[in-house]
């Protein structure tokens, strides 16, 4: 069978199409890319169409990609992308059918859904964070049909006079996931993170849109399956849309409050859930000059450990053709210098790689870095759990007790 597509795709500017049959997968590799709910559970969720025109499976389609792979909030009934209409979205992402079709336009998606779904989700994450003119028209059409809107853009749709008037006229709710709380309610760093006495593990990366959220989601579920109480704290719009119970869209928070908002969110998660371990979703890359969110994640969460996500087949940073990708060793050194933490494992984004290259690269990095390495999408989740248990052996006993 073909190698499943990575959580993100190539780093070329513009649309980066997924190649679903570029290489062969060794028969010993276990494909673990899905985390869908059972059919009975999905039937109880609100239904949604995800708009991802010309971007599904691409870097800027990461919100749609994430929701198709995993959602505890919405039952995704269709994806809109005219360039891939007629295909199964699961096949495009992971070479595994999921019965969520890609449709040509909203009308075709409605015909498939046999009615008007509850939500219209804008599933594109452009670097501008803004809607284009034709995208505004698509959102207005959905509002006219009575669909509630979910947006992860920096542009606050509910504050737009045209959208506000249309939503009021049609009794529609607009959920702006990236809208921060009122300034008077924002928290500054207090030091209370020291009260969180369970392991805190941040999933960081060497670039943006490299699969940090996907790895964090898989690891969290794998730890739960092992009998540990694991909580994931989201730090971006897609994780919040997927149903993360605790999180904050960090890049929408004024910088003065970023560390404090994340710290407070983690403390709240700890007090509410009493977890054995907390997984923190990363953003951007500490070495990337276009992003500062990683530094706030390290400051606000004060993680005792980091798992680093890297794409060996990516030649340059997303949207920055002149900016070469860093090597894992340099990123590890930077992270461990910047913060009082340690990198405990490396995870591979296998874009632009075949199965043999993935095998060889994992072995190479384990030898060079002296730490465990894996591919979260094509290897057993047990490899991720091994990273955590090796770093925090006390969790092994807790896991054994919970499963007895």
Coordinates of C-alpha atoms in Angstrom, one line a residue:
X1 CA 0.0 0.0 0.0
X2 CA 1.2 3.6 -0.6
X3 CA 2.8 5.6 2.2
X4 CA 0.2 7.7 3.9
X5 CA 0.5 11.4 3.4
X6 CA 2.2 13.3 6.2
X7 CA 0.2 15.5 8.6
X8 CA 1.3 18.4 6.3
X9 CA 2.7 18.3 2.8
X10 CA 5.6 19.9 1.0
X11 CA 7.1 23.2 1.9
X12 CA 6.8 24.8 -1.5
X13 CA 4.9 28.2 -1.6
X14 CA 1.4 28.1 -2.9
X15 CA -0.6 24.9 -3.2
X16 CA 1.4 21.8 -2.4
X17 CA -0.5 18.8 -3.6
X18 CA -0.5 15.4 -1.8
X19 CA 0.9 12.6 -3.8
X20 CA -1.0 9.5 -2.7
X21 CA 1.0 6.9 -4.5
X22 CA 4.6 8.1 -4.6
X23 CA 6.2 5.1 -2.8
X24 CA 5.6 1.7 -1.3
X25 CA 5.1 1.0 2.4
X26 CA 7.0 -1.8 4.0
X27 CA 4.4 -4.4 5.1
X28 CA 5.7 -4.4 8.7
X29 CA 4.8 -0.7 9.2
X30 CA 1.5 -0.2 11.1
X31 CA -0.6 2.7 9.7
X32 CA -2.1 4.6 12.7
X33 CA -3.2 7.9 11.1
X34 CA -6.9 7.7 12.1
X35 CA -8.5 8.7 15.3
X36 CA -12.1 8.9 14.3
X37 CA -14.9 8.4 16.8
X38 CA -17.1 5.3 16.5
X39 CA -20.1 5.7 14.1
X40 CA -22.5 5.8 17.0
X41 CA -20.6 8.7 18.7
X42 CA -20.3 10.6 15.4
X43 CA -24.0 10.5 14.9
X44 CA -24.4 12.5 18.2
X45 CA -22.1 15.3 17.0
X46 CA -23.1 18.4 15.2
X47 CA -22.7 18.0 11.5
X48 CA -20.3 20.2 9.5
X49 CA -19.0 21.0 6.0
X50 CA -15.4 22.1 5.8
X51 CA -14.4 24.6 3.2
X52 CA -10.9 24.1 1.9
X53 CA -10.9 25.3 -1.7
X54 CA -7.7 24.5 -3.6
X55 CA -5.9 23.7 -0.3
X56 CA -7.1 20.3 1.0
X57 CA -4.1 18.2 1.9
X58 CA -1.8 21.2 1.5
X59 CA 0.0 23.3 4.1
X60 CA -2.6 26.0 4.2
X61 CA -5.3 23.4 4.5
X62 CA -4.0 22.1 7.8
X63 CA -7.2 23.0 9.7
X64 CA -9.4 21.0 7.3
X65 CA -6.8 18.2 7.3
X66 CA -6.8 18.1 11.1
X67 CA -10.6 18.0 11.4
X68 CA -10.9 15.2 8.8
X69 CA -8.4 13.1 10.8
X70 CA -9.8 13.8 14.2
X71 CA -12.7 15.7 15.7
X72 CA -14.5 15.3 19.0
X73 CA -16.8 18.3 18.2
X74 CA -18.1 17.9 14.7
X75 CA -19.2 15.1 12.4
X76 CA -17.5 16.2 9.2
X77 CA -19.9 15.2 6.3
X78 CA -18.0 16.7 3.4
X79 CA -15.0 18.8 2.3
X80 CA -15.2 21.5 -0.4
X81 CA -12.3 21.6 -2.8
X82 CA -13.1 21.8 -6.5
X83 CA -9.6 20.7 -7.5
X84 CA -10.1 17.3 -5.8
X85 CA -13.8 16.8 -6.2
X86 CA -14.9 13.2 -6.3
X87 CA -12.1 11.9 -4.1
X88 CA -12.3 10.5 -0.6
X89 CA -10.7 12.8 1.8
X90 CA -9.1 10.0 3.8
X91 CA -7.5 8.6 0.7
X92 CA -6.1 12.0 -0.2
X93 CA -4.6 12.4 3.3
X94 CA -3.7 8.9 4.4
X95 CA -4.5 6.5 1.6
X96 CA -7.3 5.1 3.8
X97 CA -10.9 5.7 2.9
X98 CA -13.0 7.5 5.5
X99 CA -16.3 8.1 3.7
X100 CA -15.9 11.8 3.9
X101 CA -16.2 13.0 0.3
X102 CA -14.5 16.0 -1.3
X103 CA -17.1 18.0 -3.2
X104 CA -16.9 20.6 -6.0
X105 CA -18.8 23.4 -4.2
X106 CA -21.3 24.1 -1.4
X107 CA -24.3 22.9 -3.5
X108 CA -22.6 19.6 -4.2
X109 CA -21.8 19.2 -0.5
X110 CA -25.4 19.9 0.5
X111 CA -26.6 17.4 -2.0
X112 CA -24.4 14.7 -0.5
X113 CA -25.4 15.7 3.1
X114 CA -29.1 15.4 2.1
X115 CA -29.9 18.6 4.0
X116 CA -28.2 21.6 5.5
X117 CA -25.6 20.6 8.1
X118 CA -25.3 22.5 11.4
X119 CA -21.9 24.2 10.7
X120 CA -19.8 25.7 7.9
X121 CA -16.2 25.5 8.9
X122 CA -13.6 27.6 7.2
X123 CA -10.8 25.1 7.0
X124 CA -8.0 27.2 5.4
X125 CA -5.2 28.7 7.5
X126 CA -3.6 31.4 5.2
X127 CA -0.6 33.3 6.5
X128 CA -2.6 36.5 6.1
X129 CA -5.3 35.3 8.5
X130 CA -7.9 37.1 6.4
X131 CA -10.7 36.1 4.0
X132 CA -10.5 36.9 0.3
X133 CA -13.4 38.5 -1.5
X134 CA -14.6 35.2 -3.0
X135 CA -14.3 33.5 0.3
X136 CA -16.5 36.1 1.9
X137 CA -19.2 35.3 -0.6
X138 CA -19.0 31.6 0.3
X139 CA -19.4 32.3 4.0
X140 CA -22.3 34.6 3.4
X141 CA -24.0 31.9 1.3
X142 CA -23.6 29.5 4.2
X143 CA -25.1 32.0 6.6
X144 CA -28.0 32.6 4.3
X145 CA -28.7 28.9 4.4
X146 CA -28.8 29.0 8.2
X147 CA -25.5 27.3 8.9
X148 CA -23.5 28.4 12.0
X149 CA -20.0 29.5 11.1
X150 CA -16.6 28.4 12.6
X151 CA -13.5 30.4 11.7
X152 CA -10.0 30.2 12.9
X153 CA -8.8 33.3 11.1
X154 CA -7.2 36.3 12.8
X155 CA -10.0 38.3 11.2
X156 CA -12.9 38.4 13.6
X157 CA -15.9 37.6 11.5
X158 CA -18.5 38.3 14.1
X159 CA -17.2 41.9 14.3
X160 CA -17.6 42.5 10.6
X161 CA -20.8 44.6 9.9
X162 CA -21.8 42.6 6.9
X163 CA -21.4 39.2 8.6
X164 CA -23.0 40.5 11.8
X165 CA -26.1 41.7 9.9
X166 CA -26.4 38.5 7.9
X167 CA -26.0 36.3 11.0
X168 CA -28.6 38.3 12.9
X169 CA -31.0 38.1 10.0
X170 CA -30.6 34.3 9.8
X171 CA -30.3 33.4 13.4
X172 CA -26.8 32.2 12.9
X173 CA -23.9 32.0 15.4
X174 CA -20.4 32.8 14.4
X175 CA -17.6 31.2 16.4
X176 CA -14.3 33.0 16.0
X177 CA -11.9 30.5 17.6
X178 CA -9.0 33.0 17.5
X179 CA -10.8 35.8 19.3
X180 CA -8.9 36.4 22.6
X181 CA -10.7 37.2 25.8
X182 CA -11.1 40.8 26.8
X183 CA -7.8 42.5 27.7
X184 CA -9.1 43.1 31.3
X185 CA -9.4 39.3 31.7
X186 CA -6.0 38.3 30.3
X187 CA -3.5 36.7 32.8
X188 CA 0.2 37.5 33.2
X189 CA 2.7 34.8 34.2
X190 CA 2.4 34.1 38.0
X191 CA 4.7 31.2 38.6
X192 CA 1.8 28.9 39.5
X193 CA 3.1 26.5 36.9
X194 CA 5.4 25.1 39.7
X195 CA 2.2 23.8 41.3
X196 CA 1.6 21.4 38.4
X197 CA 3.6 18.4 39.6
X198 CA 2.9 16.0 36.8
X199 CA 5.2 15.8 33.7
X200 CA 4.6 18.5 31.1
X201 CA 5.8 17.6 27.6
X202 CA 5.8 20.1 24.8
X203 CA 5.6 18.9 21.2
X204 CA 7.8 21.4 19.3
X205 CA 9.1 21.4 15.7
X206 CA 11.8 22.6 13.3
X207 CA 9.2 24.5 11.1
X208 CA 5.6 25.5 11.1
X209 CA 2.9 23.3 9.6
X210 CA 5.0 20.2 10.3
X211 CA 2.6 17.9 12.2
X212 CA 3.1 18.9 15.8
X213 CA -0.6 18.9 16.6
X214 CA -1.1 15.5 14.9
X215 CA 1.7 14.0 16.9
X216 CA 0.4 15.5 20.2
X217 CA -3.0 14.1 19.5
X218 CA -1.7 10.6 18.7
X219 CA 0.6 10.6 21.8
X220 CA -2.2 11.8 24.1
X221 CA -4.5 9.0 23.0
X222 CA -1.7 6.4 23.1
X223 CA -0.9 7.4 26.7
X224 CA -4.6 7.0 27.6
X225 CA -4.7 3.6 25.9
X226 CA -1.8 2.6 28.1
X227 CA -3.9 3.5 31.2
X228 CA -2.5 6.9 32.0
X229 CA -4.7 10.0 32.4
X230 CA -3.2 12.3 29.7
X231 CA -4.5 15.8 29.0
X232 CA -3.6 17.7 25.8
X233 CA -3.5 21.5 26.0
X234 CA -4.1 23.1 22.5
X235 CA -2.3 26.2 21.5
X236 CA -3.8 26.8 18.0
X237 CA -7.2 27.2 16.3
X238 CA -7.3 23.7 14.8
X239 CA -6.8 21.9 18.1
X240 CA -9.6 24.0 19.7
X241 CA -11.9 23.2 16.8
X242 CA -11.1 19.5 17.2
X243 CA -12.4 19.6 20.7
X244 CA -9.5 20.2 23.0
X245 CA -11.0 20.8 26.4
X246 CA -8.2 23.0 27.4
X247 CA -6.4 25.5 25.2
X248 CA -5.7 29.0 23.9
X249 CA -5.1 30.3 20.4
X250 CA -1.7 31.7 21.5
X251 CA -0.9 33.7 18.4
X252 CA -4.0 35.8 18.9
X253 CA -3.0 36.9 22.4
X254 CA -1.0 40.1 23.0
X255 CA 2.6 39.2 23.7
X256 CA 2.5 40.6 27.3
X257 CA 0.0 37.9 28.2
X258 CA 1.1 34.9 26.1
X259 CA 3.1 33.1 28.8
X260 CA 0.5 33.9 31.5
X261 CA -2.5 32.8 29.4
X262 CA -0.8 29.4 28.6
X263 CA 0.3 29.0 32.2
X264 CA -3.2 29.7 33.5
X265 CA -4.7 27.3 31.0
X266 CA -2.3 24.5 32.1
X267 CA -3.0 25.1 35.8
X268 CA -6.8 25.0 35.1
X269 CA -6.4 21.7 33.2
X270 CA -4.3 20.3 36.0
X271 CA -6.8 21.3 38.7
X272 CA -9.8 20.1 36.7
X273 CA -8.4 16.8 35.4
X274 CA -5.8 15.8 37.9
X275 CA -3.8 14.2 35.0
X276 CA -0.8 11.9 35.2
X277 CA 0.8 13.8 32.3
X278 CA 0.1 16.9 30.2
X279 CA 0.9 17.2 26.5
X280 CA 1.3 20.8 25.2
X281 CA 0.8 21.4 21.4
X282 CA 3.6 23.4 19.9
X283 CA 3.5 26.2 17.3
X284 CA 6.0 27.4 14.8
X285 CA 9.7 26.8 15.6
X286 CA 12.0 28.4 18.1
X287 CA 14.6 29.0 15.4
X288 CA 12.1 30.4 12.9
X289 CA 12.4 34.3 12.7
X290 CA 8.7 34.6 11.6
X291 CA 7.3 33.1 14.8
X292 CA 7.5 33.8 18.5
X293 CA 4.9 31.4 19.8
X294 CA 7.4 28.6 20.6
X295 CA 9.3 30.9 23.0
X296 CA 6.0 31.7 24.8
X297 CA 5.1 28.0 25.0
X298 CA 8.5 27.2 26.6
X299 CA 8.1 30.1 29.0
X300 CA 4.4 29.5 29.9
X301 CA 4.5 25.7 30.2
X302 CA 8.0 25.3 31.6
X303 CA 8.0 21.7 30.2
X304 CA 10.3 19.2 31.8
X305 CA 10.6 17.5 28.4
X306 CA 10.2 18.2 24.7
X307 CA 9.5 15.9 21.7
X308 CA 10.8 17.5 18.5
X309 CA 9.0 17.1 15.1
X310 CA 11.2 17.3 12.0
X311 CA 10.6 16.9 8.2
X312 CA 13.9 15.5 6.7
X313 CA 12.5 15.6 3.2
X314 CA 11.6 19.3 3.5
X315 CA 14.4 21.4 1.9
X316 CA 13.3 24.9 3.1
X317 CA 10.9 26.5 5.5
X318 CA 7.2 26.8 4.6
X319 CA 6.6 29.9 2.5
X320 CA 10.3 30.9 2.7
X321 CA 12.2 29.3 -0.2
X322 CA 15.4 31.0 0.6
X323 CA 15.4 29.8 4.2
X324 CA 16.9 26.3 4.7
X325 CA 15.5 23.9 7.2
X326 CA 17.6 23.5 10.4
X327 CA 19.0 20.1 11.4
X328 CA 17.5 18.5 14.5
X329 CA 20.7 18.8 16.5
X330 CA 20.8 22.6 16.1
X331 CA 17.2 23.0 17.1
X332 CA 17.7 20.7 20.1
X333 CA 20.7 22.7 21.2
X334 CA 18.7 25.9 20.9
X335 CA 15.7 24.6 22.8
X336 CA 17.9 23.2 25.7
X337 CA 19.8 26.5 25.8
X338 CA 16.7 28.7 25.8
X339 CA 14.8 26.7 28.4
X340 CA 15.4 24.5 31.4
X341 CA 14.2 21.4 29.6
X342 CA 15.5 18.4 27.7
X343 CA 14.5 16.9 24.3
X344 CA 13.6 13.3 24.8
X345 CA 12.7 12.1 21.3
X346 CA 12.4 13.0 17.7
X347 CA 9.3 12.4 15.5
X348 CA 9.5 12.3 11.7
X349 CA 7.1 14.0 9.2
X350 CA 7.6 11.7 6.2
X351 CA 6.6 14.1 3.4
X352 CA 8.7 13.6 0.3
X353 CA 10.1 10.3 1.7
X354 CA 9.4 6.7 0.9
X355 CA 9.3 3.9 3.5
X356 CA 12.9 2.8 3.1
X357 CA 14.0 6.4 3.6
X358 CA 11.9 6.7 6.7
X359 CA 13.5 3.5 8.1
X360 CA 17.0 4.7 7.4
X361 CA 16.4 8.2 8.7
X362 CA 14.9 7.0 12.0
X363 CA 17.9 4.7 12.5
X364 CA 20.4 7.5 11.6
X365 CA 18.8 10.0 14.0
X366 CA 18.7 7.5 16.8
X367 CA 22.4 6.9 16.4
X368 CA 23.4 10.5 15.9
X369 CA 21.2 12.0 18.6
X370 CA 21.2 9.2 21.1
X371 CA 17.5 9.3 21.6
X372 CA 14.4 7.4 20.4
X373 CA 12.9 8.4 17.0
X374 CA 9.7 7.4 15.2
X375 CA 7.1 8.5 12.7
X376 CA 3.8 9.1 14.5
X377 CA 1.7 8.3 11.5
X378 CA 3.3 5.1 10.1
X379 CA 4.7 3.5 13.3
X380 CA 2.9 2.1 16.3
X381 CA 2.0 4.7 18.9
X382 CA 3.8 2.5 21.4
X383 CA 7.0 4.1 20.1
X384 CA 5.8 7.5 21.3
X385 CA 4.8 6.1 24.6
X386 CA 8.3 4.5 25.0
X387 CA 9.8 8.0 24.7
X388 CA 7.7 9.2 27.5
X389 CA 8.2 6.2 29.8
X390 CA 11.9 6.2 29.2
X391 CA 12.1 9.9 30.3
X392 CA 9.6 9.5 33.2
X393 CA 9.9 5.9 34.4
X394 CA 7.6 6.7 37.3
X395 CA 4.7 6.7 34.8
X396 CA 5.3 3.0 34.0
X397 CA 4.2 2.0 37.4
X398 CA 1.1 4.2 37.2
X399 CA 0.3 2.7 33.8
X400 CA 0.6 -0.8 35.1
X401 CA -1.6 -0.1 38.1
X402 CA -4.3 1.5 36.0
X403 CA -4.5 -1.5 33.6
X404 CA -4.5 -4.2 36.2

